[in-house]
CSV table of C-alpha atoms in Angstrom, one decimal:
chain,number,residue,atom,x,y,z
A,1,UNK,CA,-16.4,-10.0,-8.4
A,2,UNK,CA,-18.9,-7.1,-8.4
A,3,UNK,CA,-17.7,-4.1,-10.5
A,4,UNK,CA,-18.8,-0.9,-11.7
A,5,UNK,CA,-22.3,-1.1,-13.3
A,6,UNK,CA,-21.1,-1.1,-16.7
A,7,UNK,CA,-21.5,-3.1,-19.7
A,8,UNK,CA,-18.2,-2.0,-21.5
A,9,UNK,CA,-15.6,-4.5,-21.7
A,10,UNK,CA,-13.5,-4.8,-18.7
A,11,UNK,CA,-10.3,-2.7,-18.2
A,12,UNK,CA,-7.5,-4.3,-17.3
A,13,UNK,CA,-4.3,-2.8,-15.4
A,14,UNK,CA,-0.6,-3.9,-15.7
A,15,UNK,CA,1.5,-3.9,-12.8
A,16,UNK,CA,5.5,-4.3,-11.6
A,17,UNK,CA,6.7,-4.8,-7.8
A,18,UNK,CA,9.7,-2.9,-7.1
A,19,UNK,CA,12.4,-2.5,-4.5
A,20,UNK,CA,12.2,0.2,-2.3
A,21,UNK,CA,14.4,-0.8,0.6
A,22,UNK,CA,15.0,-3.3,3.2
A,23,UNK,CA,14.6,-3.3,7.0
A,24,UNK,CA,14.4,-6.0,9.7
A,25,UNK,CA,12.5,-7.5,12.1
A,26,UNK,CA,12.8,-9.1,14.9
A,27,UNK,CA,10.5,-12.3,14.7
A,28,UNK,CA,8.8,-12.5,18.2
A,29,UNK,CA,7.2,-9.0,17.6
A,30,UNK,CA,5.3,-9.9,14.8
A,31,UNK,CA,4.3,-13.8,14.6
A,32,UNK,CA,3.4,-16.1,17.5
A,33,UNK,CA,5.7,-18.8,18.8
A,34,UNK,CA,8.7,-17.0,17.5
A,35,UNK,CA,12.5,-18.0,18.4
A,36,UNK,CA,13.2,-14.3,20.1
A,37,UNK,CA,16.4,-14.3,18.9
A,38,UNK,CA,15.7,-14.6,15.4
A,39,UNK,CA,16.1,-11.5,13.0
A,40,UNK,CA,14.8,-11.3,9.3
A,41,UNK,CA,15.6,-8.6,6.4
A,42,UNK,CA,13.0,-8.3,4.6
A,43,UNK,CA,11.6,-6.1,1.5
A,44,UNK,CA,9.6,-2.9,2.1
A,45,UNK,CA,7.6,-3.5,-1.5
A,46,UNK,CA,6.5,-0.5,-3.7
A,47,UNK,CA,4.0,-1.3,-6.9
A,48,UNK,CA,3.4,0.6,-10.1
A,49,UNK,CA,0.3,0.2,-11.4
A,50,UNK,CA,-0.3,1.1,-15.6
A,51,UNK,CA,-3.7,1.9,-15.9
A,52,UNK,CA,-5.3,2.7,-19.6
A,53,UNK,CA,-6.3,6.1,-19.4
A,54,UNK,CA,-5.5,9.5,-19.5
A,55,UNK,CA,-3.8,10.6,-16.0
A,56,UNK,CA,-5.8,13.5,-15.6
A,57,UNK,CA,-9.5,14.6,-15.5
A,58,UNK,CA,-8.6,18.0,-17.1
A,59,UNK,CA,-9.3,18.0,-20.7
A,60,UNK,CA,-6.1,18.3,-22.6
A,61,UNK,CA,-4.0,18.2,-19.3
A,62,UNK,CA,-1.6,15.1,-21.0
A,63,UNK,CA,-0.8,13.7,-24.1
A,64,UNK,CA,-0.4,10.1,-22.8
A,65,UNK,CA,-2.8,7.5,-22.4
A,66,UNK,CA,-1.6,6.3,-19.2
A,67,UNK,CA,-2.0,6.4,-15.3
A,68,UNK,CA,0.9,5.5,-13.7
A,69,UNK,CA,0.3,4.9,-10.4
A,70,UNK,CA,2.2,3.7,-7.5
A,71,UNK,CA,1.5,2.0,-4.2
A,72,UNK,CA,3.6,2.8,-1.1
A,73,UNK,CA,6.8,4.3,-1.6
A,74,UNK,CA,9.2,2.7,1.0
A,75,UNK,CA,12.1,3.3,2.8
A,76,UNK,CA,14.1,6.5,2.6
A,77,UNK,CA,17.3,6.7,1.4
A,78,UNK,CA,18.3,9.6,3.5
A,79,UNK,CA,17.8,8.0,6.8
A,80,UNK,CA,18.7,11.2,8.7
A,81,UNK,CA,15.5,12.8,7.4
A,82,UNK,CA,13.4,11.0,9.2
A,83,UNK,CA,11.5,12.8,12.7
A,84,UNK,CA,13.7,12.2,16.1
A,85,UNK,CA,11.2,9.4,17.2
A,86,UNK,CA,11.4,8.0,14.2
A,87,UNK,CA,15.0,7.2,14.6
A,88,UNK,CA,15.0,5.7,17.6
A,89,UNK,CA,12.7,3.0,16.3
A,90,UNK,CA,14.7,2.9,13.0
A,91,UNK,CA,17.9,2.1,14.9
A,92,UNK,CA,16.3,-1.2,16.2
A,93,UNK,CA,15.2,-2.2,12.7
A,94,UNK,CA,19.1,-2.4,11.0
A,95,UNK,CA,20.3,-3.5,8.8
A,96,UNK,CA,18.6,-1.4,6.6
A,97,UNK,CA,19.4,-1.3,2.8
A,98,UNK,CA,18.2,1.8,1.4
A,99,UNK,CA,19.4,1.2,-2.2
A,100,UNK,CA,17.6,0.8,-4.8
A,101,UNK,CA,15.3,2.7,-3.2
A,102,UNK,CA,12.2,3.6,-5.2
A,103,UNK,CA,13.2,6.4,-7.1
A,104,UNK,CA,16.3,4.4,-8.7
A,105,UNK,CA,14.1,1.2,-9.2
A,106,UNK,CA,11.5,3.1,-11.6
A,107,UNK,CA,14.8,4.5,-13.3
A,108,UNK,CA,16.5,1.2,-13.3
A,109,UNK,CA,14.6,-1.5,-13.2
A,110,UNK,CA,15.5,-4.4,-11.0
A,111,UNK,CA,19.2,-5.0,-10.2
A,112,UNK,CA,18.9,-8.3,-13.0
A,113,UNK,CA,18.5,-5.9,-15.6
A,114,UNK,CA,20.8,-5.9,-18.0
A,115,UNK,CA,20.0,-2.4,-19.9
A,116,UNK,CA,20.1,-0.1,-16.6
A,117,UNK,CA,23.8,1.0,-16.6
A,118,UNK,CA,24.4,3.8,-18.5
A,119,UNK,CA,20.8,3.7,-20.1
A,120,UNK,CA,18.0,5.9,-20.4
A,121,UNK,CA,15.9,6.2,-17.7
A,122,UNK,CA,13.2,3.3,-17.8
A,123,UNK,CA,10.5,5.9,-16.4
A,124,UNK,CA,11.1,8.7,-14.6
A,125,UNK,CA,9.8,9.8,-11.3
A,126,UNK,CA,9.7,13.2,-11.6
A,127,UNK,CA,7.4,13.5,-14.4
A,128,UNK,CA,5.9,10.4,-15.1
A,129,UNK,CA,4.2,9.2,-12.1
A,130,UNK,CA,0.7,10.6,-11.5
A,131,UNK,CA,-0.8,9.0,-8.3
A,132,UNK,CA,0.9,7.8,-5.3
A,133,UNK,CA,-1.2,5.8,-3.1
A,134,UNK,CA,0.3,5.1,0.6
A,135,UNK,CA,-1.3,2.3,2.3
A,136,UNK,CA,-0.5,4.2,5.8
A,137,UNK,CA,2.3,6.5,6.6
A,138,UNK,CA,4.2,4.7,9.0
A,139,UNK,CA,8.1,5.5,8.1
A,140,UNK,CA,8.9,2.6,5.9
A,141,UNK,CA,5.9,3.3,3.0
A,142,UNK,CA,6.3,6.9,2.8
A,143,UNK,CA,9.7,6.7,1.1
A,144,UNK,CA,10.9,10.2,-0.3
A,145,UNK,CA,7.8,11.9,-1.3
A,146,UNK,CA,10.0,15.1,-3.4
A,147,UNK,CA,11.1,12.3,-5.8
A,148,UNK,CA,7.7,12.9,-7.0
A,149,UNK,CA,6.7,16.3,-7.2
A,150,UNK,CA,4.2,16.1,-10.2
A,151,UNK,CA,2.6,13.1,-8.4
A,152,UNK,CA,-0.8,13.8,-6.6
A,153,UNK,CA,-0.9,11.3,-2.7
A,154,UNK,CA,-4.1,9.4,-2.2
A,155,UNK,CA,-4.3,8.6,1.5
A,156,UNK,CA,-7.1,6.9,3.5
A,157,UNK,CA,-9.5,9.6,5.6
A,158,UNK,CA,-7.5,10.7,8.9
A,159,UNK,CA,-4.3,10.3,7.5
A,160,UNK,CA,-3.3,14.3,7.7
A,161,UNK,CA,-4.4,14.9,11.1
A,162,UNK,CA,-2.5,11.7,12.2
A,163,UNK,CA,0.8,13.4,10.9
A,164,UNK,CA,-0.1,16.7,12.6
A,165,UNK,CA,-1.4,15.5,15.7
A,166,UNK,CA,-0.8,11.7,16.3
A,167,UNK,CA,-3.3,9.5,17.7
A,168,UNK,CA,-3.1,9.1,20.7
A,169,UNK,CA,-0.7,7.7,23.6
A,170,UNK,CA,0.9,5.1,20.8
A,171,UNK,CA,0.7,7.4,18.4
A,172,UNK,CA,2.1,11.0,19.4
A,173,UNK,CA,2.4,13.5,16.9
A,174,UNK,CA,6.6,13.6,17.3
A,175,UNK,CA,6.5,9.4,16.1
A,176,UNK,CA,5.6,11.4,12.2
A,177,UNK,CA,7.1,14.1,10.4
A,178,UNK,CA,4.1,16.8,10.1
A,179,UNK,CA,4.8,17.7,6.5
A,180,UNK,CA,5.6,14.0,5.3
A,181,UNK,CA,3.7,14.4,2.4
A,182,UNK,CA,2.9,17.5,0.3
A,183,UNK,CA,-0.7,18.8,1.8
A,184,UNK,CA,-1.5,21.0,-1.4
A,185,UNK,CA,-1.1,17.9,-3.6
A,186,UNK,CA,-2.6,14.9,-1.2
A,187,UNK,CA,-6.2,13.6,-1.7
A,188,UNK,CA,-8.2,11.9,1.4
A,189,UNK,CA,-10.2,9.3,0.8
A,190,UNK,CA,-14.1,10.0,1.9
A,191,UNK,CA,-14.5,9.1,5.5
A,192,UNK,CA,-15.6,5.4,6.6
A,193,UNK,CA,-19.0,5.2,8.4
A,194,UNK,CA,-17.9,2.5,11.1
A,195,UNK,CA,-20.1,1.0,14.1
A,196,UNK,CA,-19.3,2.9,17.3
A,197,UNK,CA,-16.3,1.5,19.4
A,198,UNK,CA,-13.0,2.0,20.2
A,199,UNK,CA,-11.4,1.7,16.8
A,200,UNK,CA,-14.0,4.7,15.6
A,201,UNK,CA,-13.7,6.6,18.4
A,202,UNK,CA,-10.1,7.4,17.9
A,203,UNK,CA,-10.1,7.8,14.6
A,204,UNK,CA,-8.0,10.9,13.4
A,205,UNK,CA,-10.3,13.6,11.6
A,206,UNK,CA,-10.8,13.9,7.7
A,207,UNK,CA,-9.5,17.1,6.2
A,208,UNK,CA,-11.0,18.0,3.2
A,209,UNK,CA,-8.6,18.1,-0.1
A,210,UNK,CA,-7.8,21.7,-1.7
A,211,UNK,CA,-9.9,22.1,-5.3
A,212,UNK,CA,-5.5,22.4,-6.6
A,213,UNK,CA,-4.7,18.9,-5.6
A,214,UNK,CA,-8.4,17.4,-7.1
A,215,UNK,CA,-7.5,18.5,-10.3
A,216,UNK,CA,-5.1,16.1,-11.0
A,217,UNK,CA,-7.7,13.0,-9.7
A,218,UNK,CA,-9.1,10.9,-12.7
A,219,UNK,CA,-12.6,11.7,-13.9
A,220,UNK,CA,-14.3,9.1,-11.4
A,221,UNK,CA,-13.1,11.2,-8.5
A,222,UNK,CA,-16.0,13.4,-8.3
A,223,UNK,CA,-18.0,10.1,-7.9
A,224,UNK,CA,-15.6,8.3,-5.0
A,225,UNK,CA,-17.9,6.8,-2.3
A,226,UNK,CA,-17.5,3.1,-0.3
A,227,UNK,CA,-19.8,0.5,-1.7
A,228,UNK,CA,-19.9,-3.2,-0.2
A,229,UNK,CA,-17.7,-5.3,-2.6
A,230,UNK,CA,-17.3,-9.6,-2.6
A,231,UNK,CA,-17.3,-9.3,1.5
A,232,UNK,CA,-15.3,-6.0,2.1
A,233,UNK,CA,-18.2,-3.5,3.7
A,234,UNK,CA,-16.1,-0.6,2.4
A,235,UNK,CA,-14.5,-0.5,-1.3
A,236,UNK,CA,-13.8,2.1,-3.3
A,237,UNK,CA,-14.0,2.4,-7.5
A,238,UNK,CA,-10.2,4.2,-8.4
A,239,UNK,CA,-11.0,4.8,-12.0
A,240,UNK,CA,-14.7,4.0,-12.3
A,241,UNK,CA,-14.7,0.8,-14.4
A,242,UNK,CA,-13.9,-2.0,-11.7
A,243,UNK,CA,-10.1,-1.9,-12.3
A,244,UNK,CA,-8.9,-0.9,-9.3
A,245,UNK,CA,-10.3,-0.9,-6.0
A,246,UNK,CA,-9.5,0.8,-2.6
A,247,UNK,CA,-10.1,-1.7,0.1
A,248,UNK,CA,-10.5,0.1,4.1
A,249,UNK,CA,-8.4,-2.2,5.4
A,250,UNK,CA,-8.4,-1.1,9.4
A,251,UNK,CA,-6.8,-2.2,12.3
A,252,UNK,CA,-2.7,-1.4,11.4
A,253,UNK,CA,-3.0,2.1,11.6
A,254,UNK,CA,-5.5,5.0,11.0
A,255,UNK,CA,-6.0,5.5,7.8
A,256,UNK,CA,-4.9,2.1,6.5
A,257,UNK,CA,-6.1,1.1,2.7
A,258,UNK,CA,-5.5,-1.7,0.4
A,259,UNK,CA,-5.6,-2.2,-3.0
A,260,UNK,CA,-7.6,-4.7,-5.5
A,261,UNK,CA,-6.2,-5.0,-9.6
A,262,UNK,CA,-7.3,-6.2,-12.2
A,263,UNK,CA,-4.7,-7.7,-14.6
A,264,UNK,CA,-6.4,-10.1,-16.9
A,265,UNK,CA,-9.6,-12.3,-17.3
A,266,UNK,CA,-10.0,-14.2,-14.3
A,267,UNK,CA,-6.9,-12.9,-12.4
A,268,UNK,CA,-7.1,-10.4,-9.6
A,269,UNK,CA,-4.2,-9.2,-7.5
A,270,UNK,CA,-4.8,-7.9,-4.0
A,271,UNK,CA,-1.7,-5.5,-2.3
A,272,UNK,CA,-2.2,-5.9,1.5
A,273,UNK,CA,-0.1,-3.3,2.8
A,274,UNK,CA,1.0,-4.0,6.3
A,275,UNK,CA,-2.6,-5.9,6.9
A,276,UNK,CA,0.3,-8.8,8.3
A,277,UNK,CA,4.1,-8.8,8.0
A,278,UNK,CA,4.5,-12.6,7.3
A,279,UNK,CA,3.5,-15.2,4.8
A,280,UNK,CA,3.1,-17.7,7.7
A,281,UNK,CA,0.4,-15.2,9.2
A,282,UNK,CA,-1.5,-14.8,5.8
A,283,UNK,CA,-1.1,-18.9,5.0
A,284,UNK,CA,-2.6,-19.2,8.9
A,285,UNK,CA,0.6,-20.9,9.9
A,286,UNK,CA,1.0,-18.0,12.7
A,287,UNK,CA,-0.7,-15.5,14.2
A,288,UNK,CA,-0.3,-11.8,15.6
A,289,UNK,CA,2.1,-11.7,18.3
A,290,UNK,CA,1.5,-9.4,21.4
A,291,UNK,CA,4.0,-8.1,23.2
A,292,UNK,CA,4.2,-5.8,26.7
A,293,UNK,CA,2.7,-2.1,25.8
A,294,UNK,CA,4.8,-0.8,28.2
A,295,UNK,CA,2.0,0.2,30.6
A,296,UNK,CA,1.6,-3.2,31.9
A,297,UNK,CA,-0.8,-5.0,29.3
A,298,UNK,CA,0.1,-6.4,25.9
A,299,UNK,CA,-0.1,-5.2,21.9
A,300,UNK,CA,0.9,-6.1,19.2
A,301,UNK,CA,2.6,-4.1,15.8
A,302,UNK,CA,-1.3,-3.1,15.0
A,303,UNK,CA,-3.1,0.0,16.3
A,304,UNK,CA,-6.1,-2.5,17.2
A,305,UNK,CA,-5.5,-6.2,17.2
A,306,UNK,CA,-9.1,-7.5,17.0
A,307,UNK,CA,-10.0,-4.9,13.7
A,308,UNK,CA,-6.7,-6.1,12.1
A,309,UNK,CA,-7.6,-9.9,12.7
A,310,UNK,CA,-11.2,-9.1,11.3
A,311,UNK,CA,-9.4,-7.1,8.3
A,312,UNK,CA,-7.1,-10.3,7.5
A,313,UNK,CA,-10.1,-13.0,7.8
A,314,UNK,CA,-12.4,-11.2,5.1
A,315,UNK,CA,-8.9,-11.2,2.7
A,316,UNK,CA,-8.9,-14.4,3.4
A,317,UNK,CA,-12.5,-15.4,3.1
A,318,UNK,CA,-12.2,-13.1,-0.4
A,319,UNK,CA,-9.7,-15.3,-1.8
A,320,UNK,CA,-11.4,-18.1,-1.2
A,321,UNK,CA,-14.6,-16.9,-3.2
A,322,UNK,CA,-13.0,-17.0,-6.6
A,323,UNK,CA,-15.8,-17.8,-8.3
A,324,UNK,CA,-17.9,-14.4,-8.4
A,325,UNK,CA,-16.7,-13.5,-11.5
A,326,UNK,CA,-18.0,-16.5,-13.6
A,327,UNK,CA,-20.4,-14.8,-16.0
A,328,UNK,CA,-18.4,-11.5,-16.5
A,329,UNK,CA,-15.7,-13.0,-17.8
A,330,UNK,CA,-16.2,-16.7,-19.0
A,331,UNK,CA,-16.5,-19.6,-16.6
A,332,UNK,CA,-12.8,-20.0,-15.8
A,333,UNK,CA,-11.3,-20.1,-12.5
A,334,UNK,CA,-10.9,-16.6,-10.6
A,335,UNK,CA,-7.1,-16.2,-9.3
A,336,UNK,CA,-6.6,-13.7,-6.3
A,337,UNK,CA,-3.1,-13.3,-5.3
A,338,UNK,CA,-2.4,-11.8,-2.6
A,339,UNK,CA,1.2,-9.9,-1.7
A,340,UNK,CA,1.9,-7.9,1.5
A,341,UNK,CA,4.4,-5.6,1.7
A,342,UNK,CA,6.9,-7.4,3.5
A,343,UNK,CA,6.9,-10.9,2.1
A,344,UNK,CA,10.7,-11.6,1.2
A,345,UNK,CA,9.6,-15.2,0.0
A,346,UNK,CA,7.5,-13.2,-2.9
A,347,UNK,CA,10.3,-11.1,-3.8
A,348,UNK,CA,13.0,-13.9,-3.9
A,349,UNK,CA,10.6,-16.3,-6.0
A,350,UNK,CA,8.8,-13.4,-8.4
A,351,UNK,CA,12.6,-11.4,-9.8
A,352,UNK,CA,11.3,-11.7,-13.0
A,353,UNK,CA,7.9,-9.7,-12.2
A,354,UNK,CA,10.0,-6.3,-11.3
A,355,UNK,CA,9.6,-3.4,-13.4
A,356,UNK,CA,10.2,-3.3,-15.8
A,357,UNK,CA,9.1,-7.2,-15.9
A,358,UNK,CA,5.1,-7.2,-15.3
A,359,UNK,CA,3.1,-9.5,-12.5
């Protein structure tokens, strides 16, 4: 695993899944040869990730030494306040459990913990989280971004223009809710250089982030730029000592980013977003299913089927190279676990690895 150019040590993060809601879905939509009658509530999975450092690049900003930072939000818990659109496509996703949502998970821990009646609040999300990072902002990652409002949103390049405007004839602006998340406060990634086609082509615009909203970024910001990284053309240093990693993961929607942690020697855990919606698809037991567009051909739950496919074969080939760390960190094996956001069979078989219990 190629990190920072560094000789220090290597920084390790820890990290807690967390509920954030449940929706489902209906099989034959997302993996091939499905029973189309078959129906599956599944997690919509939210991460905090505690990394070792101040959460600020302004000098004296914080008196902790921690980043907390979370990936993905979830599903609201005020289902009215999603857009018009929105709810029409919501009300073919039920049932939908919207508590804990998660706000009340980071307060609470997991449902299995004893301590969270009547108890202080494990950590609170109106102070203590510092970065948000949504892997996209369809509706059921954005959660409820006022939970949040000392938190600073890292999205991937395009992302605010896609909630303005839309992209597109599957993607009209009314699908989003323009002011999802707080503009003065969101970061955009730097813009990918792609090969000309029709994923590029389409691509929302980047809108620059206001000097307010940098601020608050952690001091490697001002260096943030894509570098090739163990088969991924396009990664991204979060805290500038190989840590954490911002994978372009396209093809699900615009602006779609994954993210790469570091939580001990030899052990690497890779969040894949909404890069598939089924363990079958990442074990290669199914595939992507396509389904009629409406304007007599076929799609599938991705913006482009062919980028996502290409996007899910380098995770996979980057699991399967577990040995580029050997050297940095002793000549054990490398473990790359990989969790997607809607992986039930993760949830139900990790309980104990919920905040406040640690992956």
């Amino acid at each position: 695993m190629a990190s920072s150019t560094t000789t220090k040590p290597p920084v390790y993060v820890t990290m807690s899944a967390l509920d954030a809601g449940h929706l489902t879905l209906p099989e034959n939509l997302f993996v091939t040869d499905a029973d189309p009658t078959k129906r599956a509530t599944v997690p919509s999975l939210s991460f905090l990730i505690q990394h070792p450092s101040p959460p600020s690049s302004r000098p004296g900003n914080s008196t902790t030494t921690t980043t907390n930072l979370l990936f993905d939000l979830g599903i609201k818990r005020d289902l009215t306040s999603y857009a018009p659109a929105q709810a029409a496509h919501i009300a073919q996703r039920h049932p939908i459990i919207v508590d804990p949502d998660c706000a009340a998970s980071l307060r609470n821990g997991t449902t299995e913990n004893p301590q969270a009646a009547d108890s202080a609040p494990l950590l609170d999300p109106s102070t203590e989280i510092n970065l948000i990072l949504l892997s996209h902002v369809h509706w059921d990652h954005v959660g409820t971004p006022s939970d949040f409002p000392s938190a600073t949103f890292l999205v991937g390049s395009g992302t605010l223009s896609l909630l303005r405007h839309g992209a597109g004839p599957l993607y009209p602006a009314d699908t989003f809710n323009s002011d999802e998340i707080p503009a003065s406060r969101t970061v955009e990634f730097p813009p990918v250089s792609r090969p000309d086609g029709v994923y590029a082509s389409s691509e929302p615009r980047h809108t620059p982030s206001p000097a307010s909203a940098r601020e608050n970024l952690p001091p490697a910001a001002g260096g943030w730029g894509w570098q090739s990284l163990a088969g991924f053309p396009n990664a991204l240093d979060l805290f500038g000592d190989g840590s954490v990693w911002v994978a372009d993961a396209p093809g699900h929607l615009y602006g779609h980013v994954n993210l790469l942690c570091r939580t001990g020697p030899g052990r690497w855990v890779y969040l894949g977003g909404d890069c598939c919606h089924d363990p079958r698809i990442l074990r290669g037991e199914k595939g992507f299913a396509l389904y009629d567009d409406g304007k007599g051909g076929k799609r599938s739950v991705h913006v482009h089927t062919g980028v996502a496919k290409d996007t899910l074969d380098r995770i996979g080939e980057f699991v399967k190279m577990r040995g580029l760390e050997k050297g940095e960190e002793g000549d054990g094996e490398v473990q790359v676990e990989v969790v997607v956001a809607h992986d039930a069979e993760w949830r139900e078989g990790n309980r104990h690895r919920f905040w406040p219990g640690r992956m």
